């Protein structure tokens, strides 16, 4: 028998103390390495035994764990218990799950409902299978307790009496591995007496049956009594009538449970840091000649998006499914993975492109297909959502192309999950609020306005939080609406918007040239308050730029509140917060803030989120998509994202604007080039969208290629300004000769690129980008001394000058009178410390699209300067570029030039001063002819 009661009590207490102390020390070490770790064990209980709760809570508190009990009523069905298990399985705040149930409920259906990675009791079939096969797994705490009590049992005979189910399988496996001979017997079996008389150790699954006399047990044998899971305080060990012994045995199993919880945490943390995705790629069978993009897309059968989500480690409650192939991902993921190290951050940029584009999106997709589907490295692509404007225009869609594209292509390019529609609704709500406020202020007294703004509700009048904030900004420190003076009421109620300064326009996501310039307020109800306005393309809205740069729902709300829509008649900015619509805008955008999960042709994950222009905005997908993807790929994974236009525009803005907003540090730049673009920069004829290429582009011409590589060299140098390693990806076309390809790669490496590789992903999928993927994998290990190009504290004009001289190669800048006036105004209003977002043609390093190669010695003309205060940048308008360029709708051609407008000549530039608000350079039609287009 197990020794005398005092000895047994002391030994078991020592066992418990040792186990608890070890678990406590291990958990403390984990918390030192992961200071934000808040480990939580959930225990589902379906009986009224409060002593079990107390025992669990006491041990958990001593170890440093948080334990929550889910107490289901007695008589709960298996389905009810399973439902609760499934809920806790998907709770990211719960790392461990245990069951305290009546013995009749321990079925395989319930035990296997627990996720193996949360199963601290180790009784699921997955864990038992690992245990039987000798794999690394958690041993059930009941088994651990028994083994601790038994000590060395090598060569002994162990009899299990009335031990059933998963516990019996686990105990038998562990005993046999320790060298014991194990037999199992039912407590009513006729051979029980003989088996008891022959066993060195007896483990009863419950209290010793009353009809089994002690004389049946072999003298000197060790006997352990217990219920099904040895956790109940009613369990017994040794002699049944010793309450102290009974309690201590149950407590030892509870201590083992807490130890298992800590081990589970260690594995969870390790898996978060080092986990390879359980990824299954979609097979490609590339055809030659390569079919159209839409044919390729429709020929592939994508995975169900919930399957893809599970493969990359998303929990069920972290996705919102839209159909079969796309899903929104909730921001709660960032909280769950907050201690997860980020992966490597890769930016795809390009040389100065032809009007046809050089394939940055295609390279982005091909690279992640190579990394994930072929090299088995966790990787994510983060792409912008295209607007309907270019999709139905010359540019077309933006899903990539050939065998390197996002599928389904139609869903990617049209509507997606409605983000652009949400932006349209929010933008137009704000536009309506501006005109409504002007109308009411023009037609009502101060008192009437005040009563509308602060109405009596149920006999009580009170300020809303947003109104209290406005009062504080006005210097009125009052909270009772009845105590404001007449002067304070007027100050509070009237925004006094100057209609001529309104910069906030209505938007629609369609090319509609007849909405470029409109007159609003012509209805009889508007009382004659008509004014000229316009529609922009929806994605040109500042709300799109805000969506792309925001880091949280709260941050987005604050940014929306800071949006400046006009000036008042004293020249001070009027914001969305002043109009009181910030909360409404945020509600409209509450789903749009979540990135959309899709997949490539080879089934690798893609986030599609936000689509700001690369001229009047920064031209990159969202900060949130990048942040979430960097957590999901893990420390050794890659997130590949894209910057619009050439490196001189998109990459510069990515680093100086987006990286400032996100705090993320890029690992490497992939610079996309094509032989045809280099030939154009070397003096080749103009390239026109829709027209056949001239023979210079379809036949070998090494001289043109060599001459045009000056642009590639310049773009490499621009990347080096920021201290980031560069890999050149030569996007190969079938007309490129081997000699031309070799020449480009040679010159690129001689010019400072870490590597330069040809890519055939368009025709071969990820397999065609393997060399690029391997080069990127090596490049991220190079020295990275990332730095911003300028300090934000510098004057606005000086920041513009730094970009013009260091990036574009300009000799200097020249500001128009209007531009200088705007710079002075923004500085006076306190916006001078914002980063700069240059609105410039993408077809040349200069402001003149026809100047190819590397222009030098030019003066960069700044026609106007505007601000997106909510997004957080100043955007100067360069040369003849118009904001929101060149969809039929988005061109803001609202200041037609005429002799009556008046002209002023400055140096080599001719300025139009025909409007007192935002004059532009003359002849906007020239910028269409020059082929300026947006991305």
PDB file of N, CA and C in Angstrom, residues 641-705:
ATOM      1  N   UNK A 641       4.908  44.283 -51.260  1.00  0.00           N
ATOM      2  CA  UNK A 641       3.913  45.287 -51.635  1.00  0.00           C
ATOM      3  C   UNK A 641       4.466  46.150 -52.750  1.00  0.00           C
ATOM      4  N   UNK A 642       3.637  47.020 -53.286  1.00  0.00           N
ATOM      5  CA  UNK A 642       3.977  47.734 -54.514  1.00  0.00           C
ATOM      6  C   UNK A 642       3.782  49.229 -54.343  1.00  0.00           C
ATOM      7  N   UNK A 643       4.646  50.006 -54.983  1.00  0.00           N
ATOM      8  CA  UNK A 643       4.498  51.463 -55.017  1.00  0.00           C
ATOM      9  C   UNK A 643       4.164  51.879 -56.447  1.00  0.00           C
ATOM     10  N   UNK A 644       3.191  52.757 -56.599  1.00  0.00           N
ATOM     11  CA  UNK A 644       2.759  53.169 -57.929  1.00  0.00           C
ATOM     12  C   UNK A 644       3.807  53.988 -58.665  1.00  0.00           C
ATOM     13  N   UNK A 645       3.707  54.002 -59.990  1.00  0.00           N
ATOM     14  CA  UNK A 645       4.599  54.775 -60.850  1.00  0.00           C
ATOM     15  C   UNK A 645       6.054  54.307 -60.703  1.00  0.00           C
ATOM     16  N   UNK A 646       7.008  55.169 -61.148  1.00  0.00           N
ATOM     17  CA  UNK A 646       8.424  54.836 -61.036  1.00  0.00           C
ATOM     18  C   UNK A 646       8.938  55.071 -59.630  1.00  0.00           C
ATOM     19  N   UNK A 647      10.178  54.649 -59.400  1.00  0.00           N
ATOM     20  CA  UNK A 647      10.768  54.791 -58.068  1.00  0.00           C
ATOM     21  C   UNK A 647      10.876  56.245 -57.652  1.00  0.00           C
ATOM     22  N   UNK A 648      11.012  57.166 -58.623  1.00  0.00           N
ATOM     23  CA  UNK A 648      11.148  58.580 -58.285  1.00  0.00           C
ATOM     24  C   UNK A 648       9.876  59.142 -57.659  1.00  0.00           C
ATOM     25  N   UNK A 649       8.738  58.527 -57.932  1.00  0.00           N
ATOM     26  CA  UNK A 649       7.479  59.000 -57.337  1.00  0.00           C
ATOM     27  C   UNK A 649       6.989  58.008 -56.270  1.00  0.00           C
ATOM     28  N   UNK A 650       6.611  56.798 -56.711  1.00  0.00           N
ATOM     29  CA  UNK A 650       5.999  55.836 -55.799  1.00  0.00           C
ATOM     30  C   UNK A 650       6.898  55.426 -54.653  1.00  0.00           C
ATOM     31  N   UNK A 651       8.158  55.068 -54.950  1.00  0.00           N
ATOM     32  CA  UNK A 651       9.056  54.618 -53.889  1.00  0.00           C
ATOM     33  C   UNK A 651       9.393  55.753 -52.929  1.00  0.00           C
ATOM     34  N   UNK A 652       9.653  56.930 -53.479  1.00  0.00           N
ATOM     35  CA  UNK A 652       9.972  58.083 -52.624  1.00  0.00           C
ATOM     36  C   UNK A 652       8.824  58.363 -51.656  1.00  0.00           C
ATOM     37  N   UNK A 653       7.593  58.326 -52.145  1.00  0.00           N
ATOM     38  CA  UNK A 653       6.436  58.572 -51.284  1.00  0.00           C
ATOM     39  C   UNK A 653       6.231  57.425 -50.295  1.00  0.00           C
ATOM     40  N   UNK A 654       6.468  56.209 -50.751  1.00  0.00           N
ATOM     41  CA  UNK A 654       6.331  55.050 -49.869  1.00  0.00           C
ATOM     42  C   UNK A 654       7.230  55.223 -48.645  1.00  0.00           C
ATOM     43  N   UNK A 655       8.477  55.598 -48.884  1.00  0.00           N
ATOM     44  CA  UNK A 655       9.423  55.731 -47.780  1.00  0.00           C
ATOM     45  C   UNK A 655       9.132  56.960 -46.917  1.00  0.00           C
ATOM     46  N   UNK A 656       8.931  58.101 -47.553  1.00  0.00           N
ATOM     47  CA  UNK A 656       8.806  59.346 -46.795  1.00  0.00           C
ATOM     48  C   UNK A 656       7.433  59.559 -46.184  1.00  0.00           C
ATOM     49  N   UNK A 657       6.400  58.940 -46.753  1.00  0.00           N
ATOM     50  CA  UNK A 657       5.036  59.127 -46.227  1.00  0.00           C
ATOM     51  C   UNK A 657       4.529  57.860 -45.539  1.00  0.00           C
ATOM     52  N   UNK A 658       4.475  56.750 -46.290  1.00  0.00           N
ATOM     53  CA  UNK A 658       3.868  55.540 -45.724  1.00  0.00           C
ATOM     54  C   UNK A 658       4.707  54.963 -44.588  1.00  0.00           C
ATOM     55  N   UNK A 659       6.017  54.898 -44.758  1.00  0.00           N
ATOM     56  CA  UNK A 659       6.844  54.328 -43.688  1.00  0.00           C
ATOM     57  C   UNK A 659       6.816  55.197 -42.442  1.00  0.00           C
ATOM     58  N   UNK A 660       6.642  56.499 -42.625  1.00  0.00           N
ATOM     59  CA  UNK A 660       6.503  57.375 -41.451  1.00  0.00           C
ATOM     60  C   UNK A 660       5.204  57.081 -40.715  1.00  0.00           C
ATOM     61  N   UNK A 661       4.135  56.834 -41.479  1.00  0.00           N
ATOM     62  CA  UNK A 661       2.834  56.559 -40.855  1.00  0.00           C
ATOM     63  C   UNK A 661       2.827  55.199 -40.168  1.00  0.00           C
ATOM     64  N   UNK A 662       3.486  54.222 -40.760  1.00  0.00           N
ATOM     65  CA  UNK A 662       3.424  52.849 -40.253  1.00  0.00           C
ATOM     66  C   UNK A 662       4.501  52.523 -39.233  1.00  0.00           C
ATOM     67  N   UNK A 663       5.647  53.209 -39.332  1.00  0.00           N
ATOM     68  CA  UNK A 663       6.784  52.848 -38.486  1.00  0.00           C
ATOM     69  C   UNK A 663       7.506  51.606 -38.962  1.00  0.00           C
ATOM     70  N   UNK A 664       7.127  51.081 -40.122  1.00  0.00           N
ATOM     71  CA  UNK A 664       7.755  49.868 -40.652  1.00  0.00           C
ATOM     72  C   UNK A 664       9.019  50.223 -41.426  1.00  0.00           C
ATOM     73  N   UNK A 665       9.991  49.324 -41.388  1.00  0.00           N
ATOM     74  CA  UNK A 665      11.267  49.540 -42.069  1.00  0.00           C
ATOM     75  C   UNK A 665      11.386  48.567 -43.226  1.00  0.00           C
ATOM     76  N   UNK A 666      11.581  49.055 -44.455  1.00  0.00           N
ATOM     77  CA  UNK A 666      11.695  48.157 -45.617  1.00  0.00           C
ATOM     78  C   UNK A 666      12.982  47.335 -45.579  1.00  0.00           C
ATOM     79  N   UNK A 667      12.905  46.112 -46.086  1.00  0.00           N
ATOM     80  CA  UNK A 667      14.059  45.215 -46.099  1.00  0.00           C
ATOM     81  C   UNK A 667      14.822  45.276 -47.407  1.00  0.00           C
ATOM     82  N   UNK A 668      14.106  45.420 -48.511  1.00  0.00           N
ATOM     83  CA  UNK A 668      14.741  45.413 -49.833  1.00  0.00           C
ATOM     84  C   UNK A 668      13.778  46.046 -50.839  1.00  0.00           C
ATOM     85  N   UNK A 669      14.345  46.643 -51.889  1.00  0.00           N
ATOM     86  CA  UNK A 669      13.557  47.169 -52.996  1.00  0.00           C
ATOM     87  C   UNK A 669      13.761  46.281 -54.210  1.00  0.00           C
ATOM     88  N   UNK A 670      12.672  45.847 -54.819  1.00  0.00           N
ATOM     89  CA  UNK A 670      12.723  45.157 -56.106  1.00  0.00           C
ATOM     90  C   UNK A 670      12.377  46.191 -57.168  1.00  0.00           C
ATOM     91  N   UNK A 671      13.331  46.475 -58.041  1.00  0.00           N
ATOM     92  CA  UNK A 671      13.153  47.501 -59.062  1.00  0.00           C
ATOM     93  C   UNK A 671      12.854  46.830 -60.397  1.00  0.00           C
ATOM     94  N   UNK A 672      11.640  47.049 -60.897  1.00  0.00           N
ATOM     95  CA  UNK A 672      11.191  46.389 -62.130  1.00  0.00           C
ATOM     96  C   UNK A 672      11.625  47.207 -63.341  1.00  0.00           C
ATOM     97  N   UNK A 673      12.191  46.526 -64.328  1.00  0.00           N
ATOM     98  CA  UNK A 673      12.581  47.162 -65.589  1.00  0.00           C
ATOM     99  C   UNK A 673      12.174  46.258 -66.736  1.00  0.00           C
ATOM    100  N   UNK A 674      12.013  46.862 -67.915  1.00  0.00           N
ATOM    101  CA  UNK A 674      11.791  46.083 -69.136  1.00  0.00           C
ATOM    102  C   UNK A 674      12.732  46.597 -70.217  1.00  0.00           C
ATOM    103  N   UNK A 675      13.074  45.731 -71.128  1.00  0.00           N
ATOM    104  CA  UNK A 675      13.942  46.124 -72.241  1.00  0.00           C
ATOM    105  C   UNK A 675      13.275  47.209 -73.074  1.00  0.00           C
ATOM    106  N   UNK A 676      11.958  47.096 -73.281  1.00  0.00           N
ATOM    107  CA  UNK A 676      11.280  48.084 -74.125  1.00  0.00           C
ATOM    108  C   UNK A 676      11.321  49.473 -73.503  1.00  0.00           C
ATOM    109  N   UNK A 677      11.171  49.567 -72.162  1.00  0.00           N
ATOM    110  CA  UNK A 677      11.230  50.871 -71.514  1.00  0.00           C
ATOM    111  C   UNK A 677      12.638  51.447 -71.592  1.00  0.00           C
ATOM    112  N   UNK A 678      13.636  50.602 -71.417  1.00  0.00           N
ATOM    113  CA  UNK A 678      15.016  51.081 -71.504  1.00  0.00           C
ATOM    114  C   UNK A 678      15.337  51.563 -72.917  1.00  0.00           C
ATOM    115  N   UNK A 679      14.813  50.866 -73.918  1.00  0.00           N
ATOM    116  CA  UNK A 679      15.011  51.330 -75.301  1.00  0.00           C
ATOM    117  C   UNK A 679      14.365  52.699 -75.511  1.00  0.00           C
ATOM    118  N   UNK A 680      13.205  52.912 -74.921  1.00  0.00           N
ATOM    119  CA  UNK A 680      12.548  54.205 -75.032  1.00  0.00           C
ATOM    120  C   UNK A 680      13.413  55.296 -74.415  1.00  0.00           C
ATOM    121  N   UNK A 681      14.011  55.010 -73.244  1.00  0.00           N
ATOM    122  CA  UNK A 681      14.875  55.993 -72.592  1.00  0.00           C
ATOM    123  C   UNK A 681      16.188  56.176 -73.338  1.00  0.00           C
ATOM    124  N   UNK A 682      16.549  55.194 -74.143  1.00  0.00           N
ATOM    125  CA  UNK A 682      17.778  55.306 -74.934  1.00  0.00           C
ATOM    126  C   UNK A 682      17.590  56.043 -76.248  1.00  0.00           C
ATOM    127  N   UNK A 683      16.381  56.550 -76.497  1.00  0.00           N
ATOM    128  CA  UNK A 683      16.130  57.304 -77.715  1.00  0.00           C
ATOM    129  C   UNK A 683      15.164  56.648 -78.672  1.00  0.00           C
ATOM    130  N   UNK A 684      14.515  55.563 -78.269  1.00  0.00           N
ATOM    131  CA  UNK A 684      13.548  54.898 -79.124  1.00  0.00           C
ATOM    132  C   UNK A 684      12.320  55.752 -79.352  1.00  0.00           C
ATOM    133  N   UNK A 685      11.517  55.407 -80.361  1.00  0.00           N
ATOM    134  CA  UNK A 685      10.324  56.197 -80.676  1.00  0.00           C
ATOM    135  C   UNK A 685       9.286  56.115 -79.557  1.00  0.00           C
ATOM    136  N   UNK A 686       8.312  57.036 -79.606  1.00  0.00           N
ATOM    137  CA  UNK A 686       7.256  57.069 -78.599  1.00  0.00           C
ATOM    138  C   UNK A 686       6.475  55.757 -78.588  1.00  0.00           C
ATOM    139  N   UNK A 687       6.056  55.357 -77.406  1.00  0.00           N
ATOM    140  CA  UNK A 687       5.219  54.173 -77.232  1.00  0.00           C
ATOM    141  C   UNK A 687       3.817  54.655 -76.911  1.00  0.00           C
ATOM    142  N   UNK A 688       2.831  54.172 -77.649  1.00  0.00           N
ATOM    143  CA  UNK A 688       1.448  54.615 -77.466  1.00  0.00           C
ATOM    144  C   UNK A 688       0.563  53.425 -77.134  1.00  0.00           C
ATOM    145  N   UNK A 689      -0.233  53.563 -76.088  1.00  0.00           N
ATOM    146  CA  UNK A 689      -1.145  52.485 -75.693  1.00  0.00           C
ATOM    147  C   UNK A 689      -2.109  52.187 -76.835  1.00  0.00           C
ATOM    148  N   UNK A 690      -2.266  50.916 -77.178  1.00  0.00           N
ATOM    149  CA  UNK A 690      -3.194  50.495 -78.216  1.00  0.00           C
ATOM    150  C   UNK A 690      -2.579  50.436 -79.599  1.00  0.00           C
ATOM    151  N   UNK A 691      -1.403  51.060 -79.797  1.00  0.00           N
ATOM    152  CA  UNK A 691      -0.747  51.047 -81.113  1.00  0.00           C
ATOM    153  C   UNK A 691       0.326  49.966 -81.140  1.00  0.00           C
ATOM    154  N   UNK A 692       0.590  49.344 -82.299  1.00  0.00           N
ATOM    155  CA  UNK A 692       1.634  48.322 -82.390  1.00  0.00           C
ATOM    156  C   UNK A 692       3.000  48.919 -82.068  1.00  0.00           C
ATOM    157  N   UNK A 693       3.858  48.123 -81.451  1.00  0.00           N
ATOM    158  CA  UNK A 693       5.212  48.576 -81.137  1.00  0.00           C
ATOM    159  C   UNK A 693       6.035  48.708 -82.411  1.00  0.00           C
ATOM    160  N   UNK A 694       6.897  49.735 -82.443  1.00  0.00           N
ATOM    161  CA  UNK A 694       7.801  49.920 -83.579  1.00  0.00           C
ATOM    162  C   UNK A 694       8.872  48.829 -83.543  1.00  0.00           C
ATOM    163  N   UNK A 695       9.544  48.664 -84.689  1.00  0.00           N
ATOM    164  CA  UNK A 695      10.512  47.571 -84.820  1.00  0.00           C
ATOM    165  C   UNK A 695      11.678  47.703 -83.841  1.00  0.00           C
ATOM    166  N   UNK A 696      11.987  48.958 -83.416  1.00  0.00           N
ATOM    167  CA  UNK A 696      13.065  49.137 -82.441  1.00  0.00           C
ATOM    168  C   UNK A 696      12.807  48.343 -81.162  1.00  0.00           C
ATOM    169  N   UNK A 697      11.528  48.092 -80.873  1.00  0.00           N
ATOM    170  CA  UNK A 697      11.159  47.398 -79.632  1.00  0.00           C
ATOM    171  C   UNK A 697      10.980  45.888 -79.836  1.00  0.00           C
ATOM    172  N   UNK A 698      10.898  45.453 -81.053  1.00  0.00           N
ATOM    173  CA  UNK A 698      10.680  44.029 -81.314  1.00  0.00           C
ATOM    174  C   UNK A 698      11.920  43.342 -81.884  1.00  0.00           C
ATOM    175  N   UNK A 699      12.950  44.126 -82.196  1.00  0.00           N
ATOM    176  CA  UNK A 699      14.193  43.562 -82.720  1.00  0.00           C
ATOM    177  C   UNK A 699      15.348  43.929 -81.798  1.00  0.00           C
ATOM    178  N   UNK A 700      16.382  43.112 -81.804  1.00  0.00           N
ATOM    179  CA  UNK A 700      17.529  43.369 -80.932  1.00  0.00           C
ATOM    180  C   UNK A 700      18.198  44.687 -81.295  1.00  0.00           C
ATOM    181  N   UNK A 701      18.480  45.491 -80.262  1.00  0.00           N
ATOM    182  CA  UNK A 701      19.177  46.759 -80.453  1.00  0.00           C
ATOM    183  C   UNK A 701      19.939  47.065 -79.166  1.00  0.00           C
ATOM    184  N   UNK A 702      21.144  46.563 -79.080  1.00  0.00           N
ATOM    185  CA  UNK A 702      21.941  46.674 -77.861  1.00  0.00           C
ATOM    186  C   UNK A 702      22.308  48.110 -77.543  1.00  0.00           C
ATOM    187  N   UNK A 703      22.492  48.943 -78.583  1.00  0.00           N
ATOM    188  CA  UNK A 703      22.878  50.323 -78.343  1.00  0.00           C
ATOM    189  C   UNK A 703      21.764  51.096 -77.645  1.00  0.00           C
ATOM    190  N   UNK A 704      20.521  50.898 -78.123  1.00  0.00           N
ATOM    191  CA  UNK A 704      19.392  51.556 -77.471  1.00  0.00           C
ATOM    192  C   UNK A 704      19.274  51.120 -76.007  1.00  0.00           C
ATOM    193  N   UNK A 705      19.453  49.822 -75.766  1.00  0.00           N
ATOM    194  CA  UNK A 705      19.367  49.297 -74.398  1.00  0.00           C
ATOM    195  C   UNK A 705      20.440  49.917 -73.522  1.00  0.00           C
TER     196      UNK A 705
END
